[in-house]
Amino acid sequence: MAKPISIEVYNPNGKYRVVSTKSMPGTRWINLLIEQDCRVEICTQQKTILSVEDIIALIGDKCDGVIGQLTEDWGETLFAALSRAGGKAFSNMAVGYNNVDVNAANKHGVAVGNTPGVLTETTAELAASLSLAAARRIVEADQFMRAGLYDGWLPHLFVGNLLKGQTVGVIGAGRIGSAYARMMVEGFKMNLIYYDLYQSTRLEKFVTAYGEFLKANGEQPVTWKRAASMDEVLREADVISLHPILDKTTYHLINKESLATMKKEAILVNCSRGPVVDEVALVEHLKQNPMFRVGLDVFEDEPYMKPGLADMKNAVVVPHIASASKWTREGMATLAALNVLGKIKGYPVWGDPNGVAPFLNENAPPPAASPSIVNAKALGNAKDLDNCLPSESPVSTFEASLDLVILLLPQVYLFQSYKSWKADHHLGALWFIMCVFLNIGSWSLL
């Protein structure tokens, strides 16, 4: 018999049973579920990472949906257990879902949710913070001060790197990478070099416009360059931030060879995925190059660091906190809950998983939709994706009826013009021309 798992229960008589494997920030997500007749059970077990057996015990014999965490192993065993319990939805409280076997979820008919669209600025801010902390050796200096070692100003004490006028390199110029680049360019007047399979036109226009602004004010303008290869970024940049997805092509993207390509006093920042960096090679590189510095939020074998990394004074390491702003974490909890609720209630899937602002507006009810279901098409919800496009102001029945009248009325008159044409060619011609303009006008209104 499985050992009982401690839980906290809200709305015990609710019709639908939703389990959260962890307590999550805020209360809105709980209230939204309760308002839709859900019994909410939150695991309070004093355990950082729940095992598969723990989660099976939480699921029990009847469970409509689960909100889980990226530290959990959601594969065949858990999706089979959730399916047996009648569950149709699981949502990660995370934008990534490397911990989820989506094929297993498809096999058991379980929708898999994630929480994009709410982490961009928060993650970019942490990457910028790590860049500055590494450049100015803030953590080293803090530890030195706390240890009581400071006995007066010295010319060589914790000399770091000036960012202004240097080059920031971005590998992966998607939403987060571009937000980071804008912060570094505008905040520190750095030049930009980036590598991405797709051209980031908006980012290029931003840097160009900012460069023109600086020039107009008598300052050195910033520049941008889209690199032909990742190696070009590694060779030329003074600060490099990693923002790729994690797949077979990006596993150990940063390794012994690529590290050797970088400048001896370069700064490397990773807030993407731990396995993008070969941590063993990184530790060795840090040992051999004391002026090379890194800022890491993610690690190859979380929650563990590779041996030696913790001893490196030229490494700033933080425990996966890129999304850890109050607004973002509460938003992630809300989106995860609404993913599960949407599937339980039979709602369609939102058409733009990155346009989630309507779900986060606390002054209005959220749209009747699941914000982001990554396997919607595989489960046969492609129609949902097409029909539930985001809208700040959903169209009312009255507005839809009015649109129909606007569209059909000119058609009636056009038919009448045809009858007039038969009776009187001159009058009919004028009537026909007027009706054509009415039709054009009706379409433009819609």
Short mmCIF file of C-alpha atoms in Angstrom, two decimals:
data_model
loop_
_atom_site.label_atom_id
_atom_site.label_comp_id
_atom_site.label_asym_id
_atom_site.label_seq_id
_atom_site.Cartn_x
_atom_site.Cartn_y
_atom_site.Cartn_z
CA MET A 1 0.00 0.00 0.00
CA ALA A 2 1.28 3.45 -0.97
CA LYS A 3 2.20 5.79 1.84
CA PRO A 4 -0.45 8.55 2.29
CA ILE A 5 0.44 11.93 0.84
CA SER A 6 -0.42 15.03 2.84
CA ILE A 7 -2.75 17.44 1.04
CA GLU A 8 -4.65 20.68 1.52
CA VAL A 9 -8.23 20.67 0.18
CA TYR A 10 -10.32 23.55 -1.16
CA ASN A 11 -14.03 23.20 -2.00
CA PRO A 12 -14.29 19.57 -0.82
CA ASN A 13 -17.73 19.04 -2.41
CA GLY A 14 -16.67 20.14 -5.88
CA LYS A 15 -17.80 18.06 -8.85
CA TYR A 16 -14.38 17.87 -10.53
CA ARG A 17 -11.20 16.79 -8.76
CA VAL A 18 -8.06 18.70 -9.69
CA VAL A 19 -4.72 17.89 -8.07
CA SER A 20 -1.70 20.19 -7.85
CA THR A 21 1.55 18.42 -7.04
CA LYS A 22 2.91 21.60 -5.43
CA SER A 23 1.64 24.71 -3.72
CA MET A 24 1.79 27.54 -6.29
CA PRO A 25 2.00 31.33 -5.87
CA GLY A 26 -1.17 33.38 -5.56
CA THR A 27 -4.77 32.39 -4.94
CA ARG A 28 -6.46 33.38 -8.20
CA TRP A 29 -5.76 30.00 -9.77
CA ILE A 30 -7.47 28.27 -6.84
CA ASN A 31 -10.46 30.60 -6.95
CA LEU A 32 -10.91 30.14 -10.70
CA LEU A 33 -11.08 26.38 -10.26
CA ILE A 34 -13.44 26.60 -7.29
CA GLU A 35 -15.78 28.93 -9.22
CA GLN A 36 -16.13 26.19 -11.84
CA ASP A 37 -17.12 23.54 -9.27
CA CYS A 38 -13.68 21.97 -8.85
CA ARG A 39 -12.39 20.29 -5.71
CA VAL A 40 -8.77 21.43 -5.48
CA GLU A 41 -6.21 19.26 -3.70
CA ILE A 42 -2.71 20.66 -3.18
CA CYS A 43 0.13 18.40 -2.13
CA THR A 44 1.81 19.67 1.03
CA GLN A 45 4.33 16.84 1.34
CA GLN A 46 7.70 18.17 2.55
CA LYS A 47 9.54 16.93 -0.50
CA THR A 48 11.11 19.10 -3.19
CA ILE A 49 10.64 16.59 -6.01
CA LEU A 50 7.83 14.05 -5.91
CA SER A 51 8.48 10.53 -7.17
CA VAL A 52 6.29 8.73 -9.69
CA GLU A 53 4.87 6.67 -6.82
CA ASP A 54 4.03 9.85 -4.87
CA ILE A 55 2.13 11.28 -7.83
CA ILE A 56 0.25 8.03 -8.46
CA ALA A 57 -0.89 8.15 -4.83
CA LEU A 58 -2.07 11.74 -5.37
CA ILE A 59 -3.98 10.82 -8.53
CA GLY A 60 -5.88 8.03 -6.76
CA ASP A 61 -8.92 6.33 -8.27
CA LYS A 62 -10.70 9.43 -9.57
CA CYS A 63 -8.94 12.51 -10.89
CA ASP A 64 -10.06 14.88 -13.63
CA GLY A 65 -6.77 16.73 -14.06
CA VAL A 66 -3.32 17.40 -12.62
CA ILE A 67 -1.15 20.51 -12.43
CA GLY A 68 2.48 19.41 -12.20
CA GLN A 69 6.04 20.70 -12.21
CA LEU A 70 8.96 20.44 -14.61
CA THR A 71 10.95 18.42 -12.05
CA GLU A 72 8.52 15.49 -12.36
CA ASP A 73 8.82 12.55 -14.72
CA TRP A 74 5.58 12.54 -16.69
CA GLY A 75 5.78 9.45 -18.87
CA GLU A 76 3.86 6.27 -19.66
CA THR A 77 3.33 5.27 -16.01
CA LEU A 78 1.81 8.55 -14.86
CA PHE A 79 -0.33 9.14 -17.95
CA ALA A 80 -1.67 5.59 -17.71
CA ALA A 81 -2.55 6.19 -14.04
CA LEU A 82 -4.23 9.52 -14.82
CA SER A 83 -6.20 7.98 -17.68
CA ARG A 84 -7.39 5.09 -15.48
CA ALA A 85 -8.62 7.67 -12.98
CA GLY A 86 -10.67 9.37 -15.69
CA GLY A 87 -8.27 12.29 -16.13
CA LYS A 88 -8.07 14.11 -19.43
CA ALA A 89 -5.64 16.93 -18.69
CA PHE A 90 -2.16 17.59 -17.31
CA SER A 91 -0.43 20.94 -17.32
CA ASN A 92 3.16 21.80 -16.52
CA MET A 93 3.57 25.01 -14.57
CA ALA A 94 6.34 25.88 -17.03
CA VAL A 95 6.79 26.91 -20.63
CA GLY A 96 9.11 23.94 -21.27
CA TYR A 97 7.96 20.34 -21.20
CA ASN A 98 11.14 18.30 -21.60
CA ASN A 99 9.98 16.29 -18.60
CA VAL A 100 6.84 15.17 -20.47
CA ASP A 101 6.52 12.21 -22.83
CA VAL A 102 3.97 13.77 -25.16
CA ASN A 103 3.61 10.54 -27.16
CA ALA A 104 2.57 8.72 -23.99
CA ALA A 105 0.06 11.48 -23.29
CA ASN A 106 -1.32 11.15 -26.82
CA LYS A 107 -1.64 7.40 -26.40
CA HIS A 108 -3.81 7.85 -23.31
CA GLY A 109 -5.76 10.81 -24.65
CA VAL A 110 -4.41 13.28 -22.11
CA ALA A 111 -4.06 16.95 -23.06
CA VAL A 112 -0.68 18.47 -22.12
CA GLY A 113 -0.62 22.14 -21.19
CA ASN A 114 2.24 24.59 -20.70
CA THR A 115 2.52 28.28 -19.82
CA PRO A 116 4.18 30.40 -22.52
CA GLY A 117 3.65 34.10 -23.02
CA VAL A 118 4.21 35.09 -19.41
CA LEU A 119 7.94 34.49 -18.84
CA THR A 120 9.59 36.61 -21.53
CA GLU A 121 10.57 39.79 -19.70
CA THR A 122 11.19 38.06 -16.37
CA THR A 123 13.61 35.55 -17.88
CA ALA A 124 15.35 38.21 -19.95
CA GLU A 125 15.77 40.36 -16.83
CA LEU A 126 17.53 37.55 -14.98
CA ALA A 127 19.84 36.91 -17.94
CA ALA A 128 20.71 40.62 -17.90
CA SER A 129 21.23 40.46 -14.13
CA LEU A 130 23.62 37.50 -14.45
CA SER A 131 25.49 39.32 -17.22
CA LEU A 132 26.04 42.36 -15.02
CA ALA A 133 26.82 40.31 -11.89
CA ALA A 134 29.46 38.32 -13.78
CA ALA A 135 30.94 41.37 -15.51
CA ARG A 136 31.32 43.37 -12.29
CA ARG A 137 32.12 40.37 -10.05
CA ILE A 138 29.31 41.28 -7.68
CA VAL A 139 28.97 37.88 -5.99
CA GLU A 140 32.71 37.62 -5.34
CA ALA A 141 32.75 41.12 -3.88
CA ASP A 142 29.72 40.41 -1.71
CA GLN A 143 31.30 37.28 -0.23
CA PHE A 144 34.57 39.15 0.34
CA MET A 145 32.73 41.91 2.21
CA ARG A 146 30.67 39.51 4.36
CA ALA A 147 33.83 37.62 5.31
CA GLY A 148 35.26 40.81 6.86
CA LEU A 149 38.19 40.91 4.43
CA TYR A 150 37.71 44.50 3.23
CA ASP A 151 40.16 46.87 4.91
CA GLY A 152 40.26 49.72 2.41
CA TRP A 153 40.06 50.72 -1.24
CA LEU A 154 42.69 49.27 -3.59
CA PRO A 155 43.31 49.98 -7.30
CA HIS A 156 43.09 46.32 -8.31
CA LEU A 157 40.26 45.20 -6.01
CA PHE A 158 37.63 43.23 -7.98
CA VAL A 159 38.32 44.85 -11.33
CA GLY A 160 35.69 43.63 -13.79
CA ASN A 161 34.47 44.37 -17.31
CA LEU A 162 32.84 47.54 -18.63
CA LEU A 163 29.83 46.66 -20.79
CA LYS A 164 29.35 49.96 -22.61
CA GLY A 165 30.64 49.81 -26.16
CA GLN A 166 31.25 46.05 -25.98
CA THR A 167 29.42 43.42 -28.05
CA VAL A 168 26.59 41.31 -26.72
CA GLY A 169 25.98 38.02 -28.49
CA VAL A 170 22.63 36.24 -28.51
CA ILE A 171 22.21 32.64 -29.64
CA GLY A 172 18.50 32.13 -30.26
CA ALA A 173 16.77 35.46 -30.93
CA GLY A 174 13.22 34.42 -30.12
CA ARG A 175 11.00 36.30 -27.68
CA ILE A 176 13.31 35.93 -24.64
CA GLY A 177 16.56 36.31 -26.59
CA SER A 178 15.28 39.45 -28.30
CA ALA A 179 14.02 40.94 -25.02
CA TYR A 180 17.43 40.31 -23.45
CA ALA A 181 19.19 41.87 -26.44
CA ARG A 182 17.07 45.02 -26.22
CA MET A 183 17.84 45.35 -22.50
CA MET A 184 21.57 45.06 -23.05
CA VAL A 185 21.66 47.33 -26.11
CA GLU A 186 19.54 50.09 -24.63
CA GLY A 187 20.63 49.65 -21.02
CA PHE A 188 24.39 49.45 -21.61
CA LYS A 189 24.78 50.80 -25.16
CA MET A 190 26.24 47.52 -26.38
CA ASN A 191 26.55 46.43 -30.00
CA LEU A 192 24.64 43.30 -30.99
CA ILE A 193 25.55 40.16 -32.87
CA TYR A 194 23.00 37.37 -32.98
CA TYR A 195 22.54 33.95 -34.50
CA ASP A 196 19.16 32.45 -35.29
CA LEU A 197 17.77 30.32 -38.09
CA TYR A 198 15.21 33.07 -38.67
CA GLN A 199 15.88 36.76 -39.15
CA SER A 200 14.74 38.90 -36.22
CA THR A 201 13.55 41.92 -38.18
CA ARG A 202 11.91 43.67 -35.22
CA LEU A 203 15.09 43.37 -33.16
CA GLU A 204 17.19 44.73 -36.02
CA LYS A 205 14.84 47.70 -36.46
CA PHE A 206 14.99 48.41 -32.72
CA VAL A 207 18.80 48.51 -32.65
CA THR A 208 18.89 50.62 -35.82
CA ALA A 209 16.44 53.13 -34.36
CA TYR A 210 18.31 53.30 -31.07
CA GLY A 211 21.58 53.78 -32.92
CA GLU A 212 20.07 56.71 -34.81
CA PHE A 213 18.82 58.19 -31.54
CA LEU A 214 22.32 58.01 -30.00
CA LYS A 215 23.90 59.52 -33.10
CA ALA A 216 21.40 62.39 -33.09
CA ASN A 217 22.43 63.11 -29.51
CA GLY A 218 26.13 63.16 -30.29
CA GLU A 219 26.93 59.67 -29.01
CA GLN A 220 28.49 56.65 -30.67
CA PRO A 221 25.65 54.69 -32.33
CA VAL A 222 25.14 51.01 -31.54
CA THR A 223 25.19 48.45 -34.34
CA TRP A 224 23.73 45.02 -35.07
CA LYS A 225 24.85 42.04 -37.09
CA ARG A 226 23.15 38.77 -37.92
CA ALA A 227 25.89 36.13 -37.79
CA ALA A 228 26.17 33.45 -40.43
CA SER A 229 27.04 30.85 -37.79
CA MET A 230 27.07 30.33 -34.05
CA ASP A 231 30.87 30.24 -34.08
CA GLU A 232 30.89 33.80 -35.40
CA VAL A 233 28.98 34.94 -32.31
CA LEU A 234 31.31 33.01 -30.02
CA ARG A 235 34.40 34.58 -31.60
CA GLU A 236 33.20 38.19 -31.67
CA ALA A 237 30.99 38.72 -28.61
CA ASP A 238 32.18 39.87 -25.19
CA VAL A 239 29.00 38.71 -23.45
CA ILE A 240 27.06 35.73 -24.82
CA SER A 241 23.59 34.69 -23.70
CA LEU A 242 22.07 31.34 -24.69
CA HIS A 243 18.39 31.16 -25.64
CA PRO A 244 17.93 28.09 -27.87
CA ILE A 245 15.40 25.31 -27.48
CA LEU A 246 16.74 21.98 -26.21
CA ASP A 247 16.79 19.19 -28.76
CA LYS A 248 19.33 16.82 -30.30
CA THR A 249 20.95 19.65 -32.25
CA THR A 250 21.48 21.91 -29.21
CA TYR A 251 22.55 19.30 -26.64
CA HIS A 252 26.08 20.33 -25.49
CA LEU A 253 25.98 23.23 -27.92
CA ILE A 254 28.62 24.77 -25.67
CA ASN A 255 31.43 22.24 -25.32
CA LYS A 256 35.23 22.12 -25.13
CA GLU A 257 35.63 23.20 -28.76
CA SER A 258 33.12 26.06 -28.67
CA LEU A 259 34.48 27.36 -25.37
CA ALA A 260 37.95 27.50 -26.91
CA THR A 261 36.50 29.72 -29.66
CA MET A 262 35.42 32.40 -27.19
CA LYS A 263 37.49 35.33 -25.93
CA LYS A 264 39.58 34.68 -22.81
CA GLU A 265 37.67 37.33 -20.84
CA ALA A 266 34.24 36.58 -22.28
CA ILE A 267 31.09 36.13 -20.20
CA LEU A 268 28.69 33.25 -20.87
CA VAL A 269 25.10 33.29 -19.57
CA ASN A 270 22.62 30.41 -19.67
CA CYS A 271 18.97 30.80 -18.67
CA SER A 272 17.65 28.36 -21.27
CA ARG A 273 18.20 24.65 -20.57
CA GLY A 274 21.03 23.06 -18.60
CA PRO A 275 22.09 20.38 -21.12
CA VAL A 276 22.83 23.07 -23.72
CA VAL A 277 26.16 23.43 -21.87
CA ASP A 278 28.66 20.61 -21.31
CA GLU A 279 29.22 21.36 -17.64
CA VAL A 280 32.33 19.17 -17.27
CA ALA A 281 34.02 21.05 -20.12
CA LEU A 282 32.85 24.35 -18.63
CA VAL A 283 34.41 23.62 -15.22
CA GLU A 284 37.73 22.80 -16.86
CA HIS A 285 37.57 25.97 -18.95
CA LEU A 286 36.86 28.10 -15.87
CA LYS A 287 39.87 26.59 -14.10
CA GLN A 288 42.19 27.31 -16.99
CA ASN A 289 40.83 30.79 -17.71
CA PRO A 290 40.23 32.71 -14.45
CA MET A 291 39.12 35.88 -16.30
CA PHE A 292 36.42 33.93 -18.18
CA ARG A 293 33.13 34.17 -16.28
CA VAL A 294 29.71 32.54 -16.39
CA GLY A 295 26.24 33.20 -15.04
CA LEU A 296 24.08 30.06 -14.80
CA ASP A 297 20.43 29.65 -13.87
CA VAL A 298 20.06 26.09 -15.19
CA PHE A 299 22.22 22.99 -14.90
CA GLU A 300 22.84 19.80 -16.79
CA ASP A 301 21.70 17.42 -14.04
CA GLU A 302 19.40 19.55 -11.90
CA PRO A 303 19.27 19.90 -9.00
CA TYR A 304 22.96 18.93 -9.01
CA MET A 305 25.98 20.78 -10.36
CA LYS A 306 28.91 18.97 -11.89
CA PRO A 307 31.87 18.51 -9.49
CA GLY A 308 34.02 21.60 -9.15
CA LEU A 309 31.51 24.15 -10.42
CA ALA A 310 30.51 25.32 -6.94
CA ASP A 311 34.17 26.06 -6.16
CA MET A 312 34.65 28.37 -9.14
CA LYS A 313 34.84 32.03 -8.06
CA ASN A 314 34.38 33.05 -11.70
CA ALA A 315 30.94 31.42 -11.82
CA VAL A 316 27.66 33.01 -10.65
CA VAL A 317 25.14 30.25 -10.00
CA VAL A 318 21.47 30.65 -9.03
CA PRO A 319 18.80 27.94 -8.50
CA HIS A 320 16.62 28.11 -11.65
CA ILE A 321 14.89 31.38 -10.75
CA ALA A 322 14.56 33.00 -14.20
CA SER A 323 10.76 33.04 -13.96
CA ALA A 324 10.72 33.89 -10.26
CA SER A 325 8.97 37.24 -10.25
CA LYS A 326 5.69 37.42 -8.34
CA TRP A 327 3.65 38.46 -11.38
CA THR A 328 5.12 35.77 -13.61
CA ARG A 329 4.84 32.87 -11.18
CA GLU A 330 1.25 33.77 -10.28
CA GLY A 331 0.51 34.05 -13.99
CA MET A 332 2.04 30.64 -14.66
CA ALA A 333 -0.12 29.10 -11.93
CA THR A 334 -3.22 30.70 -13.44
CA LEU A 335 -2.44 29.50 -16.96
CA ALA A 336 -1.69 25.96 -15.78
CA ALA A 337 -4.97 25.81 -13.86
CA LEU A 338 -6.95 27.15 -16.82
CA ASN A 339 -5.34 24.59 -19.16
CA VAL A 340 -6.72 21.80 -16.98
CA LEU A 341 -10.06 23.52 -16.41
CA GLY A 342 -10.52 24.15 -20.12
CA LYS A 343 -10.18 20.47 -20.95
CA ILE A 344 -12.48 19.42 -18.10
CA LYS A 345 -15.17 21.86 -19.27
CA GLY A 346 -14.77 21.01 -22.95
CA TYR A 347 -13.56 24.47 -23.93
CA PRO A 348 -11.65 25.05 -27.20
CA VAL A 349 -7.92 25.79 -27.31
CA TRP A 350 -6.80 29.41 -27.42
CA GLY A 351 -5.49 30.40 -30.85
CA ASP A 352 -2.37 32.26 -29.70
CA PRO A 353 -0.51 30.65 -26.77
CA ASN A 354 1.76 33.69 -26.48
CA GLY A 355 -1.11 36.18 -26.43
CA VAL A 356 -2.31 35.27 -22.95
CA ALA A 357 -3.01 38.74 -21.54
CA PRO A 358 -6.80 38.17 -21.42
CA PHE A 359 -6.25 35.20 -19.08
CA LEU A 360 -4.13 37.28 -16.70
CA ASN A 361 -6.50 40.24 -16.35
CA GLU A 362 -7.70 40.00 -12.76
CA ASN A 363 -10.48 42.51 -13.39
CA ALA A 364 -12.35 40.35 -15.91
CA PRO A 365 -13.32 36.68 -16.23
CA PRO A 366 -10.83 34.69 -18.31
CA PRO A 367 -11.81 33.51 -21.80
CA ALA A 368 -13.57 30.14 -21.96
CA ALA A 369 -10.56 28.37 -23.44
CA SER A 370 -7.43 26.42 -22.60
CA PRO A 371 -4.52 28.90 -22.94
CA SER A 372 -1.94 26.46 -24.36
CA ILE A 373 -2.27 22.73 -25.16
CA VAL A 374 0.88 21.48 -26.88
CA ASN A 375 -0.67 18.28 -28.25
CA ALA A 376 -4.02 19.74 -29.32
CA LYS A 377 -3.60 18.72 -32.97
CA ALA A 378 -2.49 15.20 -32.06
CA LEU A 379 -5.65 14.82 -29.97
CA GLY A 380 -7.82 16.04 -32.83
CA ASN A 381 -8.37 19.59 -31.60
CA ALA A 382 -7.07 21.33 -34.73
CA LYS A 383 -10.55 22.80 -35.26
CA ASP A 384 -10.36 24.34 -31.80
CA LEU A 385 -7.08 25.99 -32.66
CA ASP A 386 -8.57 27.61 -35.75
CA ASN A 387 -11.79 28.79 -34.14
CA CYS A 388 -10.59 30.21 -30.83
CA LEU A 389 -8.51 33.18 -31.89
CA PRO A 390 -7.59 35.64 -29.14
CA SER A 391 -9.81 38.66 -28.76
CA GLU A 392 -9.81 41.33 -26.07
CA SER A 393 -13.51 41.96 -26.82
CA PRO A 394 -15.42 38.76 -27.71
CA VAL A 395 -18.19 39.36 -30.26
CA SER A 396 -21.68 39.30 -28.76
CA THR A 397 -24.67 37.56 -30.37
CA PHE A 398 -26.16 40.97 -31.15
CA GLU A 399 -22.98 42.13 -32.89
CA ALA A 400 -22.82 38.93 -34.91
CA SER A 401 -26.47 39.39 -35.96
CA LEU A 402 -25.80 42.99 -36.92
CA ASP A 403 -22.85 41.88 -39.06
CA LEU A 404 -25.13 39.42 -40.83
CA VAL A 405 -27.71 42.16 -41.58
CA ILE A 406 -24.97 44.47 -42.89
CA LEU A 407 -23.78 41.69 -45.17
CA LEU A 408 -27.15 40.43 -46.46
CA LEU A 409 -29.16 43.63 -46.88
CA PRO A 410 -27.15 44.87 -49.89
CA GLN A 411 -27.59 41.43 -51.45
CA VAL A 412 -31.39 41.90 -51.28
CA TYR A 413 -31.09 45.29 -52.94
CA LEU A 414 -28.78 43.85 -55.58
CA PHE A 415 -31.44 41.31 -56.45
CA GLN A 416 -33.99 44.14 -56.62
CA SER A 417 -31.70 46.03 -59.00
CA TYR A 418 -31.76 43.09 -61.37
CA LYS A 419 -35.59 43.28 -61.49
CA SER A 420 -35.44 47.05 -62.07
CA TRP A 421 -32.96 46.51 -64.89
CA LYS A 422 -35.48 44.32 -66.69
CA ALA A 423 -38.23 46.92 -66.26
CA ASP A 424 -36.20 50.06 -67.08
CA HIS A 425 -32.61 49.80 -68.31
CA HIS A 426 -31.63 53.38 -67.33
CA LEU A 427 -33.17 53.27 -63.84
CA GLY A 428 -31.92 49.72 -63.34
CA ALA A 429 -28.36 50.69 -64.24
CA LEU A 430 -28.30 53.46 -61.63
CA TRP A 431 -29.83 51.14 -59.05
CA PHE A 432 -27.25 48.43 -59.85
CA ILE A 433 -24.28 50.80 -59.47
CA MET A 434 -25.60 52.04 -56.12
CA CYS A 435 -26.01 48.49 -54.86
CA VAL A 436 -22.47 47.54 -55.90
CA PHE A 437 -21.14 50.35 -53.70
CA LEU A 438 -23.42 49.21 -50.87
CA ASN A 439 -21.93 45.72 -51.13
CA ILE A 440 -18.37 47.01 -51.11
CA GLY A 441 -19.19 49.14 -48.08
CA SER A 442 -20.73 46.23 -46.20
CA TRP A 443 -17.67 44.05 -46.71
CA SER A 444 -15.33 46.84 -45.58
CA LEU A 445 -17.37 47.28 -42.39
CA LEU A 446 -16.95 43.62 -41.58
#
